[in-house]
XYZ file of C-alpha atoms in Angstrom:
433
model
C 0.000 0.000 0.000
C 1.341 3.471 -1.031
C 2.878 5.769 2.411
C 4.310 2.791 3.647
C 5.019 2.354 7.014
C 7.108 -0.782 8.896
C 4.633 -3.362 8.778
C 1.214 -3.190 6.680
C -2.016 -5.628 6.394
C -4.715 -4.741 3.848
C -6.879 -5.007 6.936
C -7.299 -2.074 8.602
C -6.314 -2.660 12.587
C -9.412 -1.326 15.041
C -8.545 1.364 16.893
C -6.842 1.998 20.027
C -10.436 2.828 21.778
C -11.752 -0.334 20.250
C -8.766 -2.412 21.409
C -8.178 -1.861 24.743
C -11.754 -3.898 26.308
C -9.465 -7.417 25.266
C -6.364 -6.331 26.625
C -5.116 -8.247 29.905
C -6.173 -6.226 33.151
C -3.299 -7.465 35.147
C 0.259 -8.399 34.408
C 0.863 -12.441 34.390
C 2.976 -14.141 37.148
C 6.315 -14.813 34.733
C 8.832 -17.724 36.199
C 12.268 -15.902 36.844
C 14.529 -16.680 33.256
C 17.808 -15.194 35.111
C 19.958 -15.296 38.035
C 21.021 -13.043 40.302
C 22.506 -15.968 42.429
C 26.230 -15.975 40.587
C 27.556 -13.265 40.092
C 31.014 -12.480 38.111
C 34.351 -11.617 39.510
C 34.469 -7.833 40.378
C 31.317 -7.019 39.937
C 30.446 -5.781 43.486
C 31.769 -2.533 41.727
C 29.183 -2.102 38.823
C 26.872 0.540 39.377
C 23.299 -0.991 39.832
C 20.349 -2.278 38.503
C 23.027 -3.798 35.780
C 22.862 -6.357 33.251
C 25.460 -8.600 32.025
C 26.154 -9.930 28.214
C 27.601 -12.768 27.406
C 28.069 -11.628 23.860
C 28.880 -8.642 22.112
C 26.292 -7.085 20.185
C 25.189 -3.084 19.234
C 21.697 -4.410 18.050
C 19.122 -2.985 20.328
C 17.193 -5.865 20.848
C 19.205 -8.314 22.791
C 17.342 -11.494 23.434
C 17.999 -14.095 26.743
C 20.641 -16.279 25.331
C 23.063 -13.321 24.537
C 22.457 -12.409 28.696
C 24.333 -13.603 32.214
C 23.472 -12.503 35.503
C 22.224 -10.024 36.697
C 22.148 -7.452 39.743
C 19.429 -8.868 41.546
C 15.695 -8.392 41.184
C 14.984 -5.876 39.102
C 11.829 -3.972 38.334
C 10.362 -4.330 34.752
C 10.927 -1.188 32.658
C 14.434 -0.589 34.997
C 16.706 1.564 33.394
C 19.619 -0.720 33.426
C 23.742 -0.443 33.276
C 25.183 -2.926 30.574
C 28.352 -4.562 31.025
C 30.049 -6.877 28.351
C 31.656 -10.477 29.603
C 35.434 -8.528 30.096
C 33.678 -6.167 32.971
C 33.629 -3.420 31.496
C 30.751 -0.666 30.664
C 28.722 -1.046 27.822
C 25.976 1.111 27.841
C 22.729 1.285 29.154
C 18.731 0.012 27.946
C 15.561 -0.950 29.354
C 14.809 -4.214 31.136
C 11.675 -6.224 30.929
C 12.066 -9.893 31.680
C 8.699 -11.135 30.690
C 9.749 -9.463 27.113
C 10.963 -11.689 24.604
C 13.513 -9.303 24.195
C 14.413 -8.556 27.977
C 16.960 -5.959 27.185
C 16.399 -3.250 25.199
C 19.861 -1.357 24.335
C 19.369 2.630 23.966
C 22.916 4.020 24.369
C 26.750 2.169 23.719
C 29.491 3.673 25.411
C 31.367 4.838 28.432
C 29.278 6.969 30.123
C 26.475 6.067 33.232
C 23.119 7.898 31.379
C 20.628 8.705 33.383
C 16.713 9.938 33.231
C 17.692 13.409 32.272
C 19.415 11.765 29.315
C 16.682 9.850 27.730
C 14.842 13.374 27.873
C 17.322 15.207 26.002
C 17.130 12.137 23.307
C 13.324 13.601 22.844
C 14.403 17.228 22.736
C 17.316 15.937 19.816
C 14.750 13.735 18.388
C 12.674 17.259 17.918
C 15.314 19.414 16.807
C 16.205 17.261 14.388
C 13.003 17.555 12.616
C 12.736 21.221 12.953
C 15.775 22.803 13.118
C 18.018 20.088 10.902
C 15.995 18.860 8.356
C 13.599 21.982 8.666
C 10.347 19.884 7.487
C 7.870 22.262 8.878
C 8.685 24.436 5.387
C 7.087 22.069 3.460
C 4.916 19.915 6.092
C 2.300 19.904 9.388
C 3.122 16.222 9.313
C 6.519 14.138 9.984
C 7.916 11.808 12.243
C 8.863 12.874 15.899
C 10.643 10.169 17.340
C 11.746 7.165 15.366
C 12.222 4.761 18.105
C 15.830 2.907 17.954
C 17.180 5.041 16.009
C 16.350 8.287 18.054
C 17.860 6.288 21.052
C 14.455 5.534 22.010
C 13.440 1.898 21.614
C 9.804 1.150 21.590
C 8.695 4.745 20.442
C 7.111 5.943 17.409
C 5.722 9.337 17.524
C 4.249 11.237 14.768
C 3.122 14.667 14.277
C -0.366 15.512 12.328
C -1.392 19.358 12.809
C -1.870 19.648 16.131
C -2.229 15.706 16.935
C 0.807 13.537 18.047
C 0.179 9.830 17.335
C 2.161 7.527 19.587
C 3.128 3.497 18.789
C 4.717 2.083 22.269
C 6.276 -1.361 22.353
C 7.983 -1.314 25.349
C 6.645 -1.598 28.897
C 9.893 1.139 29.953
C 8.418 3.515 27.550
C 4.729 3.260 28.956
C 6.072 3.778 32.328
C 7.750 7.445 31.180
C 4.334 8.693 28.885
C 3.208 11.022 31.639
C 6.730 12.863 31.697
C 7.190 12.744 28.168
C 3.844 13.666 26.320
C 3.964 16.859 28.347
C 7.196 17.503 27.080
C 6.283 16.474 23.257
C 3.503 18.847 23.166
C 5.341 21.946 24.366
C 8.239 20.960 22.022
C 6.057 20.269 19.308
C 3.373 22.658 19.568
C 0.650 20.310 19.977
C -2.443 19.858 22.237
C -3.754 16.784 21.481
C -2.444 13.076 21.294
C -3.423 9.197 20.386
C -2.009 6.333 22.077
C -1.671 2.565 20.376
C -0.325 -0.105 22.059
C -0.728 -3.595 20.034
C -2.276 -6.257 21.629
C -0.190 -9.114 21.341
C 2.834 -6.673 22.231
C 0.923 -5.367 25.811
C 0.723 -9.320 26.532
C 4.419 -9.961 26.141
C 5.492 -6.582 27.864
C 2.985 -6.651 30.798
C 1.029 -3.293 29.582
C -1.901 -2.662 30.708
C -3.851 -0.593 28.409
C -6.825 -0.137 30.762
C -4.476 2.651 32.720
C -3.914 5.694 30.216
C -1.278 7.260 31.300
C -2.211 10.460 29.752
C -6.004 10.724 28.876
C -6.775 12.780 25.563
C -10.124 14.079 23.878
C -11.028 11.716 21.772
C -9.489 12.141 18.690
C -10.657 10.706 15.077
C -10.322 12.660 11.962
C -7.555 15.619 11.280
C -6.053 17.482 8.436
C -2.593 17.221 7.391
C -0.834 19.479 4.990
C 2.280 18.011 2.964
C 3.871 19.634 -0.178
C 0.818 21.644 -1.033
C -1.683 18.769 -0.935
C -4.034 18.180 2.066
C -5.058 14.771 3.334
C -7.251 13.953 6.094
C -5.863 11.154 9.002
C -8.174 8.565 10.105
C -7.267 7.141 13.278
C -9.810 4.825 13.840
C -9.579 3.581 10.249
C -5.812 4.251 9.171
C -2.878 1.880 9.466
C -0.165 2.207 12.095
C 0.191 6.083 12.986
C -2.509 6.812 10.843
C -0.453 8.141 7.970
C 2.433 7.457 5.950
C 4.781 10.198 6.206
C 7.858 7.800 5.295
C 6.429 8.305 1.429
C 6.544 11.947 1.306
C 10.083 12.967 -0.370
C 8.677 9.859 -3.122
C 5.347 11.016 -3.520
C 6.933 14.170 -4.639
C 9.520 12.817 -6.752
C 7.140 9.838 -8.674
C 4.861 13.050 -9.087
C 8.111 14.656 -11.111
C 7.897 11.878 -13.625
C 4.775 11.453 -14.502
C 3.207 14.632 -16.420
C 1.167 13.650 -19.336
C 1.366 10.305 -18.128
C -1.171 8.032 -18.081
C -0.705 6.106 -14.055
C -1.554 2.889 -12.342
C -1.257 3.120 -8.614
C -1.600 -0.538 -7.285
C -2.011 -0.670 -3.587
C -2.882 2.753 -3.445
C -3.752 3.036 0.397
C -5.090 6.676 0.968
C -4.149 7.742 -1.917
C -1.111 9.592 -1.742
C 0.871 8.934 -4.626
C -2.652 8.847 -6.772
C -3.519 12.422 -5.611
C 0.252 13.559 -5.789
C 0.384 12.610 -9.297
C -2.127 14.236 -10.451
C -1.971 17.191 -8.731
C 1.445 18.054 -8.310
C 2.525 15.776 -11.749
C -0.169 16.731 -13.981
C -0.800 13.127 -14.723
C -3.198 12.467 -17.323
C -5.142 9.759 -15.628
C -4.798 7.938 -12.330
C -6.358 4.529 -11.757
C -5.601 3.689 -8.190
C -6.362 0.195 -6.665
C -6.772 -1.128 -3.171
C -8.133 -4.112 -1.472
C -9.053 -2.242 1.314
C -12.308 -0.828 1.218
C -12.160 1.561 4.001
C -8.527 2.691 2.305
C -10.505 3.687 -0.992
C -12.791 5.679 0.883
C -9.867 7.412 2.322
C -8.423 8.274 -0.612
C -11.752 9.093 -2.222
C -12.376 11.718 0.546
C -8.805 13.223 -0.083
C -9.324 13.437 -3.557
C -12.556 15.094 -3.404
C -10.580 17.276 -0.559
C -7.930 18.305 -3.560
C -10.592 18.449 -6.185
C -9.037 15.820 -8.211
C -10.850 13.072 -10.581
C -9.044 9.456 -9.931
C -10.392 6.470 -10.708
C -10.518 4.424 -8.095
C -10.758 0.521 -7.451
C -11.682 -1.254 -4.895
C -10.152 -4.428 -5.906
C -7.014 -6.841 -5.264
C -3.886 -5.598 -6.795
C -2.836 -9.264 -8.139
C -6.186 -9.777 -9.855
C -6.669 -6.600 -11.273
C -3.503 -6.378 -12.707
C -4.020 -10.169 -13.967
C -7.193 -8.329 -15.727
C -5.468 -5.531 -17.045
C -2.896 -7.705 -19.270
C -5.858 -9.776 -20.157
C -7.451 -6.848 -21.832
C -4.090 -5.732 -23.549
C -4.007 -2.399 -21.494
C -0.860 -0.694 -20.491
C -0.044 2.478 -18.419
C 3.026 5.399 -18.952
C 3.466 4.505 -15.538
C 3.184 2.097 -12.437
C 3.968 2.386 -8.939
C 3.503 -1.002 -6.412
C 3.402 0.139 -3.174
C 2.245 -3.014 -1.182
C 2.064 -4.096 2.253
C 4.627 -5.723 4.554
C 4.872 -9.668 2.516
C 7.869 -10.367 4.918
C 6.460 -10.868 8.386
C 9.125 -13.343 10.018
C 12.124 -15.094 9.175
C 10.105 -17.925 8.822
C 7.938 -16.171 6.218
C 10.834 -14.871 4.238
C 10.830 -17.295 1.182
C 6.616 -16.950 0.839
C 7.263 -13.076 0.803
C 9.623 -13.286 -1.501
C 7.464 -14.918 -4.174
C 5.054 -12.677 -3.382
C 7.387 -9.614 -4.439
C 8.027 -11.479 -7.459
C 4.971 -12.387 -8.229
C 3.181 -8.659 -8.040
C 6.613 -7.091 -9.544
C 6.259 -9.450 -13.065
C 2.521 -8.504 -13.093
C 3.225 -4.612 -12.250
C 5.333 -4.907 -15.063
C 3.074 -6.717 -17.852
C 1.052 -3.315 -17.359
C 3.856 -0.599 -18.072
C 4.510 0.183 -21.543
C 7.624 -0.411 -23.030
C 9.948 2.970 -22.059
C 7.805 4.172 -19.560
C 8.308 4.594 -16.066
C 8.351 1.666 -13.270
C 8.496 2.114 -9.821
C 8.588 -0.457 -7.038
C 8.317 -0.272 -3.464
C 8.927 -2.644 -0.069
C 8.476 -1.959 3.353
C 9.969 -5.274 4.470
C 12.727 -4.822 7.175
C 14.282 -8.240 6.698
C 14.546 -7.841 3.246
C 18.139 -6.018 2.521
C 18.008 -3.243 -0.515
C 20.450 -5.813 -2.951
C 18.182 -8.800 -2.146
C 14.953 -6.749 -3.448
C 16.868 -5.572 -5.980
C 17.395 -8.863 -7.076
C 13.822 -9.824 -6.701
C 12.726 -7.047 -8.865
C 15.484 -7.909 -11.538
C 14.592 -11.470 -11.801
C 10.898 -10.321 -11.718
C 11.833 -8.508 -15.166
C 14.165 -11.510 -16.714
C 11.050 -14.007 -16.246
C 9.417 -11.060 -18.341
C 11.743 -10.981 -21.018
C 12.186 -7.495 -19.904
C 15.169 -5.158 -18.800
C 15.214 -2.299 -16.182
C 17.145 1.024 -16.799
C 17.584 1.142 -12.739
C 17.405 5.269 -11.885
C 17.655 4.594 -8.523
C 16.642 3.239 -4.916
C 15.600 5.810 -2.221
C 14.001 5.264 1.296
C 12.193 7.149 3.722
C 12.719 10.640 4.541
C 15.041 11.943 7.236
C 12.841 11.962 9.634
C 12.772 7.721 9.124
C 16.554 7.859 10.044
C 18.068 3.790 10.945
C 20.904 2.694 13.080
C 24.442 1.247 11.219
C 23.893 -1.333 13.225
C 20.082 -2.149 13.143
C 19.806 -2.793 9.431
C 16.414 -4.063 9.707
C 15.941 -0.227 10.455
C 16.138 0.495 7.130
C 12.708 -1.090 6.020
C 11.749 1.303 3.680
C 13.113 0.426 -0.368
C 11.751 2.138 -3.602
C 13.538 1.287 -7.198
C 13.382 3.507 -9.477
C 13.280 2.244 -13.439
C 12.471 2.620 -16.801
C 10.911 -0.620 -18.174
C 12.569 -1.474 -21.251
C-alpha cells in the first residue's frame, strides 16, 4: 500500500479505543529466566540495577541467550547499566524480563546515562526535525521520534497538525508517557495526542492498556498538509500512525515523472501517490487500486478534498492487474506500493514470491519505455536482495530495467548502522525497457 510504514495488512487494525476492552487487566505471574545468584568476579563494583552480556552485540534488541546474571531483582521497565563479559561498561537500555527481548539497548558507550538523558534524546529527536531537516517548510506532518534510532526503543511518535500519534512497544516507555507527552507537546506545539499499544505486544510486555497514562479528547479525523496537498488522518480507520509520512520525499519525486502520463497506482492506500500525481505531476489519468475498502474511501475523501478526478478501485492488486494484461491495457506509468509480505524469518521465502509475483505482473502493465516504480516496506529484506527480486521479476518477463535509482524514507525515518532491519523502507526507481 502506497505511504508505507514498517509493517502493513490490507486489513485495517481497530482502533486503540476499540482495542483496549481485550487487553489483559493485570500483568501475568512470569517464572524468573535469570539469576542473580552468581555473580562475576568484580562485579560488586558495577553501578546498579546492571545487566550482564555474554556476547557482544550493538543491536538494540538483545534477546535471553546473549544475557548472564544479573544485579538482583529488578523492576520491569528498569533503566539498566550494561556490562560486556570482560567487565567493562557497555551502555545502558531498558529491562523487561517477561519481554521476549528482555533488554532493550538505547545508548553504547562509556558513560552512566541517566533519566535526564533519555529526555534530552526527545528534545534531539525534535530538533532534528525542525531545526536540521527543517520539514515544517514544506509539512504539518513528519515523524517525531523514530524509536531505535532516536535512542528511544519502543517509540514511534508522529506529528499531524496539532495531533501527536504515539506506537509504544515497550513496557519502559509506557512507564515514562506522563513525563514525556507533556514535554512532546510543548516541544512540538501540539495539544492533542493518540495512544496505540498492540495487543499481542501489551501481553508480552505486561502493559496494561486499561491505565492511560495520559487521557486525551477523543481524537478521530484531522487534516494534514504536505507539499501543497491536504489529506485527512483517520485514526480509527488508518494503518499504524494513521499516515504514511515515510512516502513523502517519493510522492513528490514519482509526481516529477509522470506529467502527461497516463498512471496505475496498485495498492494505493489513501491515496497519496494517486492524488500527488495528479496534482502536483499533472498526470493524465490515475487509476488507483486497493483491497481495502475503508482505504478507498480514504483516498476518495482526499481526492474530493484536492478536487481531483481518480479512478478508483476497490479491488485486489494481483487480480486486477491479472485483468489488465488480459485486456491488452498498459499504463506510462506504475507504482507497487504493497504491504509488509515479509512478516518473520520464517515467512521470508513466501514473501519473496510474493514480491516477485506482483513485480512481473506490475510490469506486464507498463509500456515499453515508460516509467516503473517499485516499493517494499519489508525490514528483513536487505536493498540488494529486493533488488534482485525485482530484476529477476523482469528476466522471467523478457524485460530489462534502466535502474534510476533506490531511495528510502525521509530523514525523519533515520536507521541505526547497526540495526539494518531499520532500514525497512526500499523504492527502485526504473524505466521498463
Amino acid at each position: 500500500m502506497n505511504d508505507s510504514s514498517a509493517s502493513r495488512n490490507f486489513r485495517p487494525k481497530p482502533s486503540y479505543k476499540d482495542r483496549r476492552t481485550t487487553a489483559p487487566k493485570h500483568r501475568p505471574v512470569v517464572k524468573k529466566k535469570f539469576s542473580s545468584a552468581s555473580k562475576p568476579e568484580g562485579s560488586e563494583t558495577w553501578l546498579a540495577p546492571w545487566v550482564e552480556l555474554k556476547y557482544f552485540t550493538y543491536n538494540p534488541a538483545v534477546f535471553p541467550r546473549m544475557l548472564g546474571s544479573i544485579s538482583g531483582d529488578i523492576a520491569a521497565g528498569s533503566l539498566v547499566n550494561v556490562y560486556d563479559k570482560n567487565g567493562e561498561l557497555f551502555g545502558a537500555g531498558f529491562w523487561n524480563e517477561q519481554s521476549r527481548t528482555p533488554l532493550r539497548m538505547i545508548y553504547h558507550g562509556k558513560d552512566v546515562i541517566s533519566e535526564q538523558t533519555l529526555d534530552k534524546a526527545l528534545v534531539n529527536a525534535v530538533r532534528l526535525r525542525q531545526e536540521i531537516l527543517r520539514l515544517e517548510e514544506s509539512t504539518n506532518a513528519y515523524r517525531v521520534l523514530h524509536g531505535d534510532s532516536d535512542g528511544i526503543g519502543g517509540l514511534i511518535v508522529d506529528k499531524y497538525a496539532d495531533v501527536l500519534s504515539l506506537e509504544v512497544s515497550t513496557l519502559a516507555v509506557w512507564q515514562r508517557l506522563k513525563r514525556w507527552l507533556p514535554m512532546l507537546h510543548k516541544l512540538c506545539g501540539t495539544r492533542r495526542h493518540v495512544i496505540q499499544v498492540d495487543e499481542g505486544i501489551a501481553r508480552m510486555e505486561g502493559i496494561n492498556r486499561d491505565e492511560i497514562p495520559v487521557p486525551s479528547e477523543s481524537v478521530r479525523l484531522v487534516k494534514i498538509l504536505e507539499n501543497g496537498i491536504t489529506y485527512e488522518v483517520d485514526f480509527a480507520q488508518g494503518h499504524k500512525t494513521g499516515f504514511f509520512c515515510d512516502q513523502r520525499d517519493n510522492r513528490l519525486k514519482f509526481a516529477s515523472l509522470v506529467k502527461g502520463c497516463k498512471v496505475l497506482d496498485l495498492c494505493c492506500y489513501s491515496g497519496g501517490f494517486s492524488i500527488a500525481a495528479k496534482m502536483l505531476g499533472e498526470a493524465e489519468s490515475v487509476t488507483a487500486v486497493d483491497l481495502d475498502e475503508k482505504a478507498i474511501a480514504m483516498a476518495k475523501r482526499n481526492a474530493n478534498i484536492n478536487h481531483q478526478r481518480i479512478e478508483f478501485v476497490h479491488a485486489d492488486a494481483f487480480v486486477y492487474a491479472r485483468q489488465m494484461i488480459r485486456n491488452g491495457r498498459l499504463f506510462d506509468a506504475v507504482l507497487l506500493d504493497p504491504p509488509k509480505f515479509i512478516i518473520g524469518r520464517d515467512g521470508y521465502d513466501e514473501g519473496i514470491k510474493k514480491y516477485n509475483d506482483l513485480n512481473m505482473l506490475g510490469l506486464q502493465c507498463v509500456r515499453p519505455g515508460g516509467i516503473f516504480v517499485t516499493c517494499s516496506c519489508s525490514g528483513l529484506l536487505s536493498p540488494h536482495d529486493f533488488e534482485q527480486a525485482v530484476i529477476k521479476a523482469a528476466q522471467r518477463q523478457g524485460r530489462k530495467l534502466q535502474i534510476l535509482g533506490m531511495t528510502g524514507p525521509g530523514g525523519d525515518h533515520p536507521y541505526l548502522s547497526t540495526y539494518p532491519e531499520g532500514r525497512y523502507l526500499k523504492v527502485l526507481w526504473a524505466i521498463a525497457l
